[in-house]
Structures are given as C-alpha cells and as structure tokens.
Amino acid sequence: MALDPRPYRPFQAYQDTVLDMKRYWTRELYPALEQTYEAKAANVDGPPPKSATDVDALLADEPLAQYFGWLERHLQRMKYSGRLGLAPAFDHDRANIEAALEGPFADGVLELTDGFEQPDYYTAVDIHQHPGGVWSDELAGAVYERGARTTTPLMGRDADLHYRFTDQIFARAGAAKRLLDMGCGFGKSTRPFYTERRDMEVTGVDLAEPCLRLAALTATEDQARNVHYRQADAADTGLDDGSVDIVTSTMMLHEMPPKHIRAVLQEAGRVLSPGGLSIHLDFLSEDDPFKRYIHYGHARRNNEPFMPPLNEMDLDEAHRAAGLEPPEIIPFEEMPGTLDAGNTDWRFPWVIIVSRKAA
Ligand SMILES: C[S@@+](CC[C@H](N)C(=O)[O-])C[C@H]1O[C@@H](n2cnc3c(N)ncnc32)[C@H](O)[C@@H]1O
C-alpha cells in the first residue's frame, strides 16, 4: 500500500529527473568507468590491482571516477533530502499520513512494543541516507516505500525481485507451512509469501514501527488472515523453538555488524524445525578488484557501513556455530538478463545464501 503525499507537479518532475540521472549513472557512467579502469590497469607499472584498495589508488585522480562517486552519493541525497526530496514532501502532508498509519488494522495483524529499545548499531547511522533512518519518524515507512520504488532504477515492475526470490524459496520449500521473514520492513518482501501461499502462516519481524504499521495496513487491505507482524529484533524474535519451517530475509544482513549477523543466525537455528530452510537474499561482491571497489564505494557513499564486513565474514563458520549447514551462495538474477555476460550496467551483487538445519 502506498501512502503518497498530495500530488505536486514540481516534486514529481524533480523525482523523475533524479531517477533519469540515476539511469544515466547506471547505464552509461558505470560501463565508461569500467572501461577506463581496464585501460589503466592494463598499463600499470608493476603488478595489476589485486584489491579494492589498489583500484581506489589507481583511480583516485581520475575525474570520471570522482564524478561517478559524487553523483552516486548526491543523487541519493537529492532523492531523500533536497528541497523537493521525499522527506520534505511527506512532511508537508504529515497530518493525513500519520492519521492513515493509525489504522484500523485487521485483528491480530500487528504487535508493537511500547518503549521498544533499538540496538545501538541501528540508530548510529542514517541507513542508505534516509534522514533519521527508517525507524525514528512516524512517516519513515511511507517515505521508505516511496523511495524503494526507484532503488533499482532499471526495474520495470518494482516488486519483481521479491517475487523472483519468493519463487526460489517455494521451489525449495516442500511442504513447509510456517515462514519467518526477518527484517520485513514495510512488508514488500513479506507480501508475496502470504498472498501466493494463503495456506502458509507468515510472520514478519522488524525493528521499525513506522514500517510495520505500513506493512500491517497493506495486509489489512489485502484481507490477509495468514500474516502477523511483530516488532522484534531478528536476533530475538520471541518465537518458540522449532516453530517455523523457513527463515528468510531480504536485504537485511548487510545492514548489521557481523556480531549481530551471528546472533541472527543463532536465532534462525533455534526457531527452525529440523530440516528447516534458512535462505537470505543479500549482497556479496565476488573476488574481483573492480567489482569490490564499486561495492565498497557504494557502501561508503550510501551510508551502508556493514556491507564490507558482511562481504568479508566467515559465513560457513557463522552458520555451523548456529547449528546450520555451511551455506551455498548462489548468484541471484534480480531481473531477466542481469546475469548475462553481455550486461554492462551497474547492479548490486545479489546472492542467495541457502542453508538448512540438520534434520
Ligand atoms: C533494506 S530493508 C529491507 C526490507 C524488506 N525486507 C524488503 O525487502 O523490502 C532492511 C530492513 O531490515 C530491518 N532491520 C535491520 N536490523 C534489524 C534487526 N536486527 N532485526 C529486525 N529487523 C532489522 C530494517 O529496519 C529494515 O526494515
């Protein structure tokens, strides 16, 4: 469900312009930068770049690299915080949107906790340059929903990747009937589960009340009876031991430090039934210096400080310690054709991290 501010043409025109510039950055600037890098790397005196740091050093004085990085940071900033950015636009319509977020909600769909305490890592940074993060302002969920429509600028149908991931899960789900979506946000990752499988009992947990309210409104509008949203840390869900068959998350792991990821996997190991499926969609950059330079640069420029530590952590060990099998890491095609060798556009390094609890 979208809770948009009242239509205002300058806002729409500005947001469309920002999106067009992001497309230019994705389709034209990125391949040009890659070509520039390849030409420079082929001409270095001494050994070729081996790490993201080496690539950084090689491209530090390259105007195209500077322009690429500047535009990446500032387009996101313009999208959220500029005069016609998302946060100010929603603020103009605050009273209406806040009223909508009060419900009514379907019985039992939403469980919030008064005085809920957020983990420190979560409040320390405005994640992906969202002013105040996705938790501190009542409108943050609605703003995030609007922002997420253009996160991957080439995506035609914005919900597409979540349905593609859902297909991957259901292909492995067997007779599973109970699913936990960790870090469910405003329900975009959760909705395909409860709408595609009405016989499945779905729980979504997240830290952010503003997102959970929007998720619950959407489920109410969907007249769904098989979903329950609860404000909880994914590392401490409050669910019973062995009470779910699938634990999943979409774009959550890279938003937390390794210590917390280990705690989340422990929690997954605890709540999964024997033989249960652990399956997370996230970003892991392959061992290629240029790709890693781009990914780590994105992390810095977009306020995603935990992306590099996730990339470097020992996921085998973290899964084993949680009673889960060492995971299989599978590249994920978020849109048709994005994994084709001829694709030169910028993209996130999407992967699925799949494991099981011993039967
Ligand atoms: C990038 S969003 C993805 C939301 C949703 N899964 C989707 O695909 O649209 C990451 C979400 O993880 C949540 N999150 C971060 N740390 C968490 C934690 N420790 N426990 C539960 N949720 C967490 C954030 O509040 C945010 O809603």
PDB file of C-alpha atoms and ligand atoms in Angstrom, residues 119 121-122 128 134 144 162 181-189 205-208 211 232-235 249-252 254-256 260 264, ligand 1:
ATOM      1  CA  PRO A 119      20.159  -1.795  19.031  1.00  0.00           C
ATOM      2  CA  TYR A 121      24.314  -0.134  15.579  1.00  0.00           C
ATOM      3  CA  TYR A 122      20.867   0.589  14.141  1.00  0.00           C
ATOM      4  CA  HIS A 128      21.029   4.493   2.866  1.00  0.00           C
ATOM      5  CA  VAL A 134      13.619   4.009   8.681  1.00  0.00           C
ATOM      6  CA  TYR A 144      10.904   4.373   2.511  1.00  0.00           C
ATOM      7  CA  HIS A 162      10.749 -10.060  -4.391  1.00  0.00           C
ATOM      8  CA  ASP A 181      10.578 -13.007   7.283  1.00  0.00           C
ATOM      9  CA  MET A 182      13.289 -11.234   9.271  1.00  0.00           C
ATOM     10  CA  GLY A 183      13.718  -7.500   8.644  1.00  0.00           C
ATOM     11  CA  CYS A 184      10.398  -7.395   6.797  1.00  0.00           C
ATOM     12  CA  GLY A 185      10.387  -3.576   6.530  1.00  0.00           C
ATOM     13  CA  PHE A 186       7.074  -2.260   5.206  1.00  0.00           C
ATOM     14  CA  GLY A 187       6.145  -5.765   4.040  1.00  0.00           C
ATOM     15  CA  LYS A 188       7.371  -5.678   0.463  1.00  0.00           C
ATOM     16  CA  SER A 189       9.334  -8.906   0.967  1.00  0.00           C
ATOM     17  CA  VAL A 205       9.604  -9.069  12.279  1.00  0.00           C
ATOM     18  CA  ASP A 206      11.309  -5.716  12.112  1.00  0.00           C
ATOM     19  CA  LEU A 207      12.687  -3.094  14.491  1.00  0.00           C
ATOM     20  CA  ALA A 208      10.945  -0.163  12.804  1.00  0.00           C
ATOM     21  CA  CYS A 211       7.478   0.316   8.581  1.00  0.00           C
ATOM     22  CA  ALA A 232      11.242  -7.529  17.331  1.00  0.00           C
ATOM     23  CA  ASP A 233      14.931  -7.850  16.727  1.00  0.00           C
ATOM     24  CA  ALA A 234      15.662 -10.649  14.269  1.00  0.00           C
ATOM     25  CA  ALA A 235      18.193 -11.861  16.844  1.00  0.00           C
ATOM     26  CA  SER A 249      15.377 -12.197   4.974  1.00  0.00           C
ATOM     27  CA  THR A 250      15.732  -9.808   2.058  1.00  0.00           C
ATOM     28  CA  MET A 251      18.402  -7.087   2.164  1.00  0.00           C
ATOM     29  CA  MET A 252      18.710  -7.244   5.953  1.00  0.00           C
ATOM     30  CA  HIS A 254      24.152  -6.206   5.147  1.00  0.00           C
ATOM     31  CA  GLU A 255      22.524  -3.674   7.474  1.00  0.00           C
ATOM     32  CA  MET A 256      24.027  -5.186  10.647  1.00  0.00           C
ATOM     33  CA  HIS A 260      24.628  -9.295  15.103  1.00  0.00           C
ATOM     34  CA  VAL A 264      20.521 -13.670  13.898  1.00  0.00           C
TER      35      VAL A 264
HETATM   36  C1  LIG B   1      16.707  -2.783   3.254  1.00  0.00           C
HETATM   37  S1  LIG B   1      15.406  -3.064   4.367  1.00  0.00           S
HETATM   38  C2  LIG B   1      14.573  -4.429   3.594  1.00  0.00           C
HETATM   39  C3  LIG B   1      13.134  -4.531   3.974  1.00  0.00           C
HETATM   40  C4  LIG B   1      12.369  -5.680   3.321  1.00  0.00           C
HETATM   41  N1  LIG B   1      12.942  -6.954   3.650  1.00  0.00           N
HETATM   42  C5  LIG B   1      12.324  -5.505   1.811  1.00  0.00           C
HETATM   43  O1  LIG B   1      12.870  -6.337   1.085  1.00  0.00           O
HETATM   44  O2  LIG B   1      11.724  -4.523   1.336  1.00  0.00           O
HETATM   45  C6  LIG B   1      16.164  -3.788   5.778  1.00  0.00           C
HETATM   46  C7  LIG B   1      15.222  -3.902   6.951  1.00  0.00           C
HETATM   47  O3  LIG B   1      15.898  -4.614   7.998  1.00  0.00           O
HETATM   48  C8  LIG B   1      15.467  -4.065   9.221  1.00  0.00           C
HETATM   49  N2  LIG B   1      16.416  -4.453  10.265  1.00  0.00           N
HETATM   50  C9  LIG B   1      17.697  -4.055  10.430  1.00  0.00           C
HETATM   51  N3  LIG B   1      18.232  -4.643  11.519  1.00  0.00           N
HETATM   52  C10 LIG B   1      17.266  -5.461  12.030  1.00  0.00           C
HETATM   53  C11 LIG B   1      17.203  -6.340  13.148  1.00  0.00           C
HETATM   54  N4  LIG B   1      18.248  -6.518  13.965  1.00  0.00           N
HETATM   55  N5  LIG B   1      16.050  -7.002  13.386  1.00  0.00           N
HETATM   56  C12 LIG B   1      14.970  -6.832  12.567  1.00  0.00           C
HETATM   57  N6  LIG B   1      14.982  -6.018  11.503  1.00  0.00           N
HETATM   58  C13 LIG B   1      16.118  -5.333  11.239  1.00  0.00           C
HETATM   59  C14 LIG B   1      15.364  -2.583   8.949  1.00  0.00           C
HETATM   60  O4  LIG B   1      14.544  -1.924   9.889  1.00  0.00           O
HETATM   61  C15 LIG B   1      14.774  -2.584   7.543  1.00  0.00           C
HETATM   62  O5  LIG B   1      13.379  -2.536   7.574  1.00  0.00           O
END
